[in-house]
Amino acid sequence: MEDKLSIIGLGWTSNEDLIIIKENGYVEIRNMFGEFKSDFNLVKDSRPIDLRIFNTINTYNGVFTTGIAILTSKNRFVIIKDVYDPKQQQFPEIPSYFLISNNWKK
């Protein structure tokens, strides 16, 4: 998908693939040579405000996986535990008086 959206996040998976996250929540995975592997939409009803890419180990089989945590403009967290099997886990909206977007420090 070639478009002119800004890239808000870049990172590497535990398999050395490049993760590209765009301002509309669209995620692309490419190999280290830039060849397209897969894509998915992380946020459908709002826009990402902040994100973290993380690597973790699966305690059942000992395999490393790469996930993404996103804070949306609707003050919700969306978690993908494995970018190669992108199942979303959404959490309830956080009340605005917590001002989470200002407190989620890097």
C-alpha positions as CSV (number, residue, x, y, z in Angstrom):
1,M,0.0,0.0,0.0
2,E,1.8,3.1,-1.2
3,D,0.4,6.3,0.4
4,K,1.7,9.5,1.9
5,L,0.9,8.9,5.5
6,S,3.5,9.7,8.1
7,I,5.4,6.9,9.8
8,I,4.9,7.1,13.5
9,G,6.8,4.0,14.5
10,L,9.6,1.7,13.2
11,G,11.1,-1.3,14.8
12,W,12.4,-4.8,14.3
13,T,10.7,-8.1,15.1
14,S,12.4,-11.0,16.9
15,N,12.7,-12.5,13.4
16,E,14.6,-9.5,12.1
17,D,11.7,-8.2,10.0
18,L,11.0,-4.4,9.8
19,I,7.7,-3.1,11.4
20,I,6.4,0.1,10.0
21,I,3.4,1.8,11.7
22,K,1.7,4.7,10.0
23,E,-0.4,7.5,11.5
24,N,-3.7,5.8,10.6
25,G,-2.8,2.6,12.5
26,Y,-1.8,0.7,9.4
27,V,1.1,-1.8,10.1
28,E,3.4,-3.2,7.4
29,I,5.9,-6.0,8.0
30,R,8.8,-6.2,5.5
31,N,11.9,-8.4,5.5
32,M,15.4,-6.9,5.9
33,F,15.6,-6.3,2.1
34,G,12.4,-4.2,2.1
35,E,10.2,-6.9,0.5
36,F,6.6,-6.9,1.7
37,K,5.6,-9.8,4.0
38,S,2.2,-8.8,5.6
39,D,0.0,-6.0,6.8
40,F,-2.9,-5.3,9.1
41,N,-4.8,-2.3,10.6
42,L,-4.2,-1.9,14.3
43,V,-6.7,0.9,15.0
44,K,-10.0,1.2,13.2
45,D,-12.0,3.8,15.1
46,S,-9.4,6.4,16.2
47,R,-5.8,7.4,15.6
48,P,-2.6,6.2,17.5
49,I,-1.2,8.8,19.9
50,D,1.8,6.7,21.1
51,L,3.1,3.2,20.7
52,R,5.6,0.7,22.0
53,I,7.0,-2.3,20.1
54,F,8.1,-5.0,22.4
55,N,9.7,-8.5,22.3
56,T,8.7,-11.1,24.7
57,I,9.0,-14.8,25.2
58,N,6.1,-17.2,24.9
59,T,6.2,-19.2,28.2
60,Y,4.5,-22.2,26.6
61,N,6.9,-23.0,23.8
62,G,9.9,-20.7,24.6
63,V,9.6,-18.8,21.3
64,F,10.3,-15.1,21.1
65,T,7.4,-13.0,19.8
66,T,7.1,-9.3,18.9
67,G,4.0,-7.3,19.9
68,I,2.7,-3.7,19.7
69,A,1.0,-1.6,22.4
70,I,-0.8,1.5,21.2
71,L,-2.5,4.3,23.0
72,T,-5.3,5.7,20.8
73,S,-6.9,9.1,20.6
74,K,-9.9,7.7,22.4
75,N,-7.7,6.9,25.5
76,R,-7.8,3.2,24.9
77,F,-4.9,0.7,24.8
78,V,-4.8,-1.8,22.0
79,I,-2.4,-4.7,22.4
80,I,-1.2,-7.1,19.7
81,K,0.9,-9.9,21.4
82,D,2.3,-11.3,18.2
83,V,2.6,-9.3,14.9
84,Y,2.6,-12.5,12.9
85,D,-0.8,-13.5,14.3
86,P,-2.4,-10.0,14.9
87,K,-5.3,-10.6,17.3
88,Q,-6.3,-7.4,18.9
89,Q,-6.9,-7.1,22.6
90,Q,-8.6,-3.8,23.4
91,F,-9.0,-2.4,26.9
92,P,-11.8,-0.1,28.2
93,E,-11.6,3.6,27.7
94,I,-9.5,5.4,30.3
95,P,-11.3,8.4,31.8
96,S,-9.9,11.7,30.4
97,Y,-9.2,13.2,33.8
98,F,-6.2,10.8,34.0
99,L,-4.7,12.5,31.0
100,I,-2.9,9.3,30.1
101,S,-1.5,10.7,26.9
102,N,0.6,13.2,28.9
103,N,1.7,10.6,31.5
104,W,2.8,7.6,29.4
105,K,6.4,8.5,29.4
106,K,9.0,7.0,27.1
